[in-house]
């Protein structure tokens, strides 16, 4: 769609510009962004639900959250394009099968190399221990992305072998060194599991579950805040210890003290969201 609409906006012929008669005629400027919170998708994607979701947003938007945030100010062309992308994505995911696994594997490989470039650049800005944590999360995440294909397009032996070959070759970009974490000790060895209830994130549209159950003052005094808390809870699985979770949080949001992560996990335990698990 980016190529089609760019050709159309530049005066060339395009088979699928997806332009509404009464809407804008400029090129689509779609971009794949990292996780951003603040809308319905964060509830679906939260770890206890784990419902796959695609979040479409238009930014910057001069009208959002103002008294001019009305249907009349939606660009029909943008709405048409977003509607098409959403419908096409839903249709493909609903109909994907084993015959698509090979093609999807190659798509993931191409995107994975883009992510590798960002990881390499970021690694150069970090001290050795934080750089190792970043690479551990990177390699774990890439394996999970390939494995997620089995939910939609079950892979055959050839596709699995191709993914293994690619991941082995990709690791050489980072030196191919073993990235096992150091044994955790003290509070870093604590392991938490999620209780079956309640489900969902801790904060939704004006309601703070954690503050409601441990007290607003205590919740506000926690050193770990904002997006990092969302992901910290997502990484609790009864297997990762607090040090593992701290390393993952630091890889995404920057170096984070272990004490801050443990404090938040213990607050969740106090609220009945988590329970201690055996290491």
PDB file of C-alpha atoms in Angstrom, residues 68-250:
ATOM      1  CA  UNK A  68     -12.871  18.533  17.793  1.00  0.00           C
ATOM      2  CA  UNK A  69     -12.308  14.775  18.093  1.00  0.00           C
ATOM      3  CA  UNK A  70     -15.398  13.927  16.039  1.00  0.00           C
ATOM      4  CA  UNK A  71     -16.226  11.669  13.116  1.00  0.00           C
ATOM      5  CA  UNK A  72     -16.443  14.720  10.855  1.00  0.00           C
ATOM      6  CA  UNK A  73     -12.698  15.312  11.274  1.00  0.00           C
ATOM      7  CA  UNK A  74     -11.603  11.823  10.274  1.00  0.00           C
ATOM      8  CA  UNK A  75      -9.917  11.788   6.877  1.00  0.00           C
ATOM      9  CA  UNK A  76     -11.988   9.292   4.817  1.00  0.00           C
ATOM     10  CA  UNK A  77      -8.896   8.217   2.896  1.00  0.00           C
ATOM     11  CA  UNK A  78      -7.018   7.313   6.078  1.00  0.00           C
ATOM     12  CA  UNK A  79     -10.088   5.493   7.363  1.00  0.00           C
ATOM     13  CA  UNK A  80     -10.443   3.557   4.112  1.00  0.00           C
ATOM     14  CA  UNK A  81      -6.796   2.508   4.162  1.00  0.00           C
ATOM     15  CA  UNK A  82      -6.844   1.496   7.830  1.00  0.00           C
ATOM     16  CA  UNK A  83     -10.053  -0.450   7.264  1.00  0.00           C
ATOM     17  CA  UNK A  84      -8.510  -2.278   4.329  1.00  0.00           C
ATOM     18  CA  UNK A  85      -5.345  -3.130   6.261  1.00  0.00           C
ATOM     19  CA  UNK A  86      -7.353  -4.379   9.243  1.00  0.00           C
ATOM     20  CA  UNK A  87      -9.656  -6.493   7.079  1.00  0.00           C
ATOM     21  CA  UNK A  88      -6.778  -7.899   5.023  1.00  0.00           C
ATOM     22  CA  UNK A  89      -4.817  -8.758   8.166  1.00  0.00           C
ATOM     23  CA  UNK A  90      -7.788 -10.466   9.777  1.00  0.00           C
ATOM     24  CA  UNK A  91      -8.621 -12.365   6.594  1.00  0.00           C
ATOM     25  CA  UNK A  92      -5.058 -13.590   6.177  1.00  0.00           C
ATOM     26  CA  UNK A  93      -4.633 -14.689   9.784  1.00  0.00           C
ATOM     27  CA  UNK A  94      -7.971 -16.505   9.678  1.00  0.00           C
ATOM     28  CA  UNK A  95      -7.054 -18.360   6.496  1.00  0.00           C
ATOM     29  CA  UNK A  96      -3.296 -18.900   6.885  1.00  0.00           C
ATOM     30  CA  UNK A  97      -2.243 -22.513   6.717  1.00  0.00           C
ATOM     31  CA  UNK A  98       0.737 -24.801   6.455  1.00  0.00           C
ATOM     32  CA  UNK A  99       1.225 -23.846   2.803  1.00  0.00           C
ATOM     33  CA  UNK A 100       2.041 -20.279   3.906  1.00  0.00           C
ATOM     34  CA  UNK A 101       4.695 -21.266   6.451  1.00  0.00           C
ATOM     35  CA  UNK A 102       7.656 -21.096   4.066  1.00  0.00           C
ATOM     36  CA  UNK A 103       6.738 -17.640   2.735  1.00  0.00           C
ATOM     37  CA  UNK A 104       6.065 -16.303   6.243  1.00  0.00           C
ATOM     38  CA  UNK A 105       9.387 -17.699   7.439  1.00  0.00           C
ATOM     39  CA  UNK A 106      11.175 -15.630   4.791  1.00  0.00           C
ATOM     40  CA  UNK A 107       9.197 -12.508   5.736  1.00  0.00           C
ATOM     41  CA  UNK A 108      10.189 -12.966   9.389  1.00  0.00           C
ATOM     42  CA  UNK A 109      13.828 -13.448   8.375  1.00  0.00           C
ATOM     43  CA  UNK A 110      13.865 -10.134   6.509  1.00  0.00           C
ATOM     44  CA  UNK A 111      12.308  -8.253   9.415  1.00  0.00           C
ATOM     45  CA  UNK A 112      14.577 -10.055  11.871  1.00  0.00           C
ATOM     46  CA  UNK A 113      17.648  -8.651  10.149  1.00  0.00           C
ATOM     47  CA  UNK A 114      16.199  -5.143  10.524  1.00  0.00           C
ATOM     48  CA  UNK A 115      15.745  -5.791  14.239  1.00  0.00           C
ATOM     49  CA  UNK A 116      19.289  -7.146  14.435  1.00  0.00           C
ATOM     50  CA  UNK A 117      20.618  -3.851  13.074  1.00  0.00           C
ATOM     51  CA  UNK A 118      18.820  -1.925  15.816  1.00  0.00           C
ATOM     52  CA  UNK A 119      20.083  -4.345  18.468  1.00  0.00           C
ATOM     53  CA  UNK A 120      23.671  -4.008  17.259  1.00  0.00           C
ATOM     54  CA  UNK A 121      23.415  -0.227  17.345  1.00  0.00           C
ATOM     55  CA  UNK A 122      21.878  -0.237  20.825  1.00  0.00           C
ATOM     56  CA  UNK A 123      24.421  -2.739  22.166  1.00  0.00           C
ATOM     57  CA  UNK A 124      27.224  -0.312  21.447  1.00  0.00           C
ATOM     58  CA  UNK A 125      25.763   2.209  23.897  1.00  0.00           C
ATOM     59  CA  UNK A 126      25.559  -0.184  26.875  1.00  0.00           C
ATOM     60  CA  UNK A 127      27.990  -1.554  29.468  1.00  0.00           C
ATOM     61  CA  UNK A 128      28.894  -5.205  29.065  1.00  0.00           C
ATOM     62  CA  UNK A 129      26.361  -6.676  31.510  1.00  0.00           C
ATOM     63  CA  UNK A 130      23.455  -4.669  30.073  1.00  0.00           C
ATOM     64  CA  UNK A 131      24.550  -5.489  26.524  1.00  0.00           C
ATOM     65  CA  UNK A 132      24.447  -9.198  27.382  1.00  0.00           C
ATOM     66  CA  UNK A 133      20.930  -8.786  28.800  1.00  0.00           C
ATOM     67  CA  UNK A 134      19.866  -7.051  25.590  1.00  0.00           C
ATOM     68  CA  UNK A 135      21.224  -9.883  23.441  1.00  0.00           C
ATOM     69  CA  UNK A 136      19.534 -12.544  25.594  1.00  0.00           C
ATOM     70  CA  UNK A 137      16.165 -10.856  25.138  1.00  0.00           C
ATOM     71  CA  UNK A 138      16.805 -10.350  21.429  1.00  0.00           C
ATOM     72  CA  UNK A 139      17.595 -14.012  20.807  1.00  0.00           C
ATOM     73  CA  UNK A 140      14.728 -15.271  22.977  1.00  0.00           C
ATOM     74  CA  UNK A 141      12.292 -12.919  21.216  1.00  0.00           C
ATOM     75  CA  UNK A 142      13.380 -13.987  17.733  1.00  0.00           C
ATOM     76  CA  UNK A 143      12.861 -17.655  18.601  1.00  0.00           C
ATOM     77  CA  UNK A 144       9.397 -16.867  19.928  1.00  0.00           C
ATOM     78  CA  UNK A 145       8.450 -14.972  16.766  1.00  0.00           C
ATOM     79  CA  UNK A 146       9.262 -17.978  14.587  1.00  0.00           C
ATOM     80  CA  UNK A 147       7.476 -20.319  17.009  1.00  0.00           C
ATOM     81  CA  UNK A 148       4.357 -18.122  16.910  1.00  0.00           C
ATOM     82  CA  UNK A 149       3.811 -19.180  13.299  1.00  0.00           C
ATOM     83  CA  UNK A 150       2.499 -22.494  14.569  1.00  0.00           C
ATOM     84  CA  UNK A 151      -0.597 -20.722  15.929  1.00  0.00           C
ATOM     85  CA  UNK A 152      -1.588 -19.620  12.430  1.00  0.00           C
ATOM     86  CA  UNK A 153       0.449 -21.499   9.825  1.00  0.00           C
ATOM     87  CA  UNK A 154       1.825 -24.760  11.249  1.00  0.00           C
ATOM     88  CA  UNK A 155       5.373 -25.263  10.036  1.00  0.00           C
ATOM     89  CA  UNK A 156       6.684 -28.361   8.334  1.00  0.00           C
ATOM     90  CA  UNK A 157      10.128 -29.830   8.982  1.00  0.00           C
ATOM     91  CA  UNK A 158      11.709 -27.775   6.210  1.00  0.00           C
ATOM     92  CA  UNK A 159      10.407 -24.480   7.609  1.00  0.00           C
ATOM     93  CA  UNK A 160      11.579 -25.365  11.106  1.00  0.00           C
ATOM     94  CA  UNK A 161      15.006 -26.299   9.784  1.00  0.00           C
ATOM     95  CA  UNK A 162      15.206 -23.033   7.850  1.00  0.00           C
ATOM     96  CA  UNK A 163      14.343 -21.040  10.976  1.00  0.00           C
ATOM     97  CA  UNK A 164      17.012 -22.899  12.972  1.00  0.00           C
ATOM     98  CA  UNK A 165      19.600 -22.291  10.249  1.00  0.00           C
ATOM     99  CA  UNK A 166      18.727 -18.602  10.067  1.00  0.00           C
ATOM    100  CA  UNK A 167      18.829 -18.075  13.836  1.00  0.00           C
ATOM    101  CA  UNK A 168      22.205 -19.805  14.077  1.00  0.00           C
ATOM    102  CA  UNK A 169      23.597 -17.585  11.323  1.00  0.00           C
ATOM    103  CA  UNK A 170      22.022 -14.474  12.860  1.00  0.00           C
ATOM    104  CA  UNK A 171      23.667 -15.149  16.218  1.00  0.00           C
ATOM    105  CA  UNK A 172      27.041 -14.800  14.502  1.00  0.00           C
ATOM    106  CA  UNK A 173      26.264 -11.108  13.990  1.00  0.00           C
ATOM    107  CA  UNK A 174      26.633 -10.775  17.762  1.00  0.00           C
ATOM    108  CA  UNK A 175      29.712 -12.950  18.048  1.00  0.00           C
ATOM    109  CA  UNK A 176      27.877 -16.241  18.542  1.00  0.00           C
ATOM    110  CA  UNK A 177      28.881 -16.298  22.199  1.00  0.00           C
ATOM    111  CA  UNK A 178      26.865 -18.123  24.842  1.00  0.00           C
ATOM    112  CA  UNK A 179      24.458 -15.718  26.510  1.00  0.00           C
ATOM    113  CA  UNK A 180      23.368 -17.687  29.540  1.00  0.00           C
ATOM    114  CA  UNK A 181      22.712 -15.382  32.501  1.00  0.00           C
ATOM    115  CA  UNK A 182      24.769 -15.581  35.665  1.00  0.00           C
ATOM    116  CA  UNK A 183      23.119 -17.578  38.477  1.00  0.00           C
ATOM    117  CA  UNK A 184      20.719 -15.363  40.403  1.00  0.00           C
ATOM    118  CA  UNK A 185      21.053 -14.909  44.129  1.00  0.00           C
ATOM    119  CA  UNK A 186      19.168 -13.140  46.914  1.00  0.00           C
ATOM    120  CA  UNK A 187      16.053 -11.326  45.758  1.00  0.00           C
ATOM    121  CA  UNK A 188      17.111 -11.959  42.174  1.00  0.00           C
ATOM    122  CA  UNK A 189      16.345 -15.665  42.639  1.00  0.00           C
ATOM    123  CA  UNK A 190      12.712 -15.030  43.619  1.00  0.00           C
ATOM    124  CA  UNK A 191      10.219 -16.615  41.245  1.00  0.00           C
ATOM    125  CA  UNK A 192       6.612 -15.483  40.962  1.00  0.00           C
ATOM    126  CA  UNK A 193       3.641 -17.032  39.200  1.00  0.00           C
ATOM    127  CA  UNK A 194       0.434 -15.342  38.198  1.00  0.00           C
ATOM    128  CA  UNK A 195      -2.773 -16.205  40.029  1.00  0.00           C
ATOM    129  CA  UNK A 196      -5.604 -17.316  37.769  1.00  0.00           C
ATOM    130  CA  UNK A 197      -7.653 -14.317  38.906  1.00  0.00           C
ATOM    131  CA  UNK A 198      -7.699 -11.421  38.442  1.00  0.00           C
ATOM    132  CA  UNK A 199      -6.868 -11.123  34.764  1.00  0.00           C
ATOM    133  CA  UNK A 200      -5.880  -8.057  32.809  1.00  0.00           C
ATOM    134  CA  UNK A 201      -3.456  -5.171  33.232  1.00  0.00           C
ATOM    135  CA  UNK A 202      -3.174  -3.147  36.419  1.00  0.00           C
ATOM    136  CA  UNK A 203      -4.391   0.121  34.953  1.00  0.00           C
ATOM    137  CA  UNK A 204      -7.209   0.743  32.481  1.00  0.00           C
ATOM    138  CA  UNK A 205      -8.715   4.097  31.509  1.00  0.00           C
ATOM    139  CA  UNK A 206      -8.794   5.868  34.832  1.00  0.00           C
ATOM    140  CA  UNK A 207      -8.826   2.833  37.119  1.00  0.00           C
ATOM    141  CA  UNK A 208      -5.699   1.698  38.988  1.00  0.00           C
ATOM    142  CA  UNK A 209      -6.177  -1.864  40.225  1.00  0.00           C
ATOM    143  CA  UNK A 210      -2.932  -1.921  42.154  1.00  0.00           C
ATOM    144  CA  UNK A 211      -3.611   1.395  43.891  1.00  0.00           C
ATOM    145  CA  UNK A 212      -7.098   0.210  44.767  1.00  0.00           C
ATOM    146  CA  UNK A 213      -5.720  -2.907  46.483  1.00  0.00           C
ATOM    147  CA  UNK A 214      -2.509  -1.751  48.167  1.00  0.00           C
ATOM    148  CA  UNK A 215      -3.323   1.922  48.614  1.00  0.00           C
ATOM    149  CA  UNK A 216      -2.840   4.829  46.235  1.00  0.00           C
ATOM    150  CA  UNK A 217       0.082   6.304  48.186  1.00  0.00           C
ATOM    151  CA  UNK A 218       2.036   3.055  48.191  1.00  0.00           C
ATOM    152  CA  UNK A 219       1.346   2.475  44.497  1.00  0.00           C
ATOM    153  CA  UNK A 220       2.527   5.991  43.585  1.00  0.00           C
ATOM    154  CA  UNK A 221       5.677   5.543  45.682  1.00  0.00           C
ATOM    155  CA  UNK A 222       6.796   2.480  43.694  1.00  0.00           C
ATOM    156  CA  UNK A 223       9.937   3.286  41.732  1.00  0.00           C
ATOM    157  CA  UNK A 224       8.904   1.186  38.734  1.00  0.00           C
ATOM    158  CA  UNK A 225       6.208   3.015  36.793  1.00  0.00           C
ATOM    159  CA  UNK A 226       4.488   3.417  33.414  1.00  0.00           C
ATOM    160  CA  UNK A 227       5.121   1.007  30.508  1.00  0.00           C
ATOM    161  CA  UNK A 228       7.799  -0.917  32.407  1.00  0.00           C
ATOM    162  CA  UNK A 229       5.193  -2.158  34.890  1.00  0.00           C
ATOM    163  CA  UNK A 230       3.013  -3.528  32.090  1.00  0.00           C
ATOM    164  CA  UNK A 231       5.848  -5.590  30.657  1.00  0.00           C
ATOM    165  CA  UNK A 232       7.157  -6.659  34.067  1.00  0.00           C
ATOM    166  CA  UNK A 233       3.835  -8.328  34.810  1.00  0.00           C
ATOM    167  CA  UNK A 234       3.755  -9.836  31.316  1.00  0.00           C
ATOM    168  CA  UNK A 235       7.125 -11.517  31.899  1.00  0.00           C
ATOM    169  CA  UNK A 236       5.967 -13.266  35.067  1.00  0.00           C
ATOM    170  CA  UNK A 237       5.443 -16.901  34.068  1.00  0.00           C
ATOM    171  CA  UNK A 238       6.406 -19.043  37.075  1.00  0.00           C
ATOM    172  CA  UNK A 239       9.783 -19.807  35.448  1.00  0.00           C
ATOM    173  CA  UNK A 240      11.649 -16.521  35.112  1.00  0.00           C
ATOM    174  CA  UNK A 241      13.220 -15.280  38.299  1.00  0.00           C
ATOM    175  CA  UNK A 242      13.321 -11.633  39.306  1.00  0.00           C
ATOM    176  CA  UNK A 243      16.807 -11.217  37.826  1.00  0.00           C
ATOM    177  CA  UNK A 244      15.601 -12.535  34.459  1.00  0.00           C
ATOM    178  CA  UNK A 245      12.691 -10.096  34.511  1.00  0.00           C
ATOM    179  CA  UNK A 246      14.952  -7.205  35.507  1.00  0.00           C
ATOM    180  CA  UNK A 247      17.251  -8.017  32.587  1.00  0.00           C
ATOM    181  CA  UNK A 248      14.320  -8.039  30.162  1.00  0.00           C
ATOM    182  CA  UNK A 249      12.942  -4.762  31.523  1.00  0.00           C
ATOM    183  CA  UNK A 250      16.387  -3.187  31.229  1.00  0.00           C
TER     184      UNK A 250
END
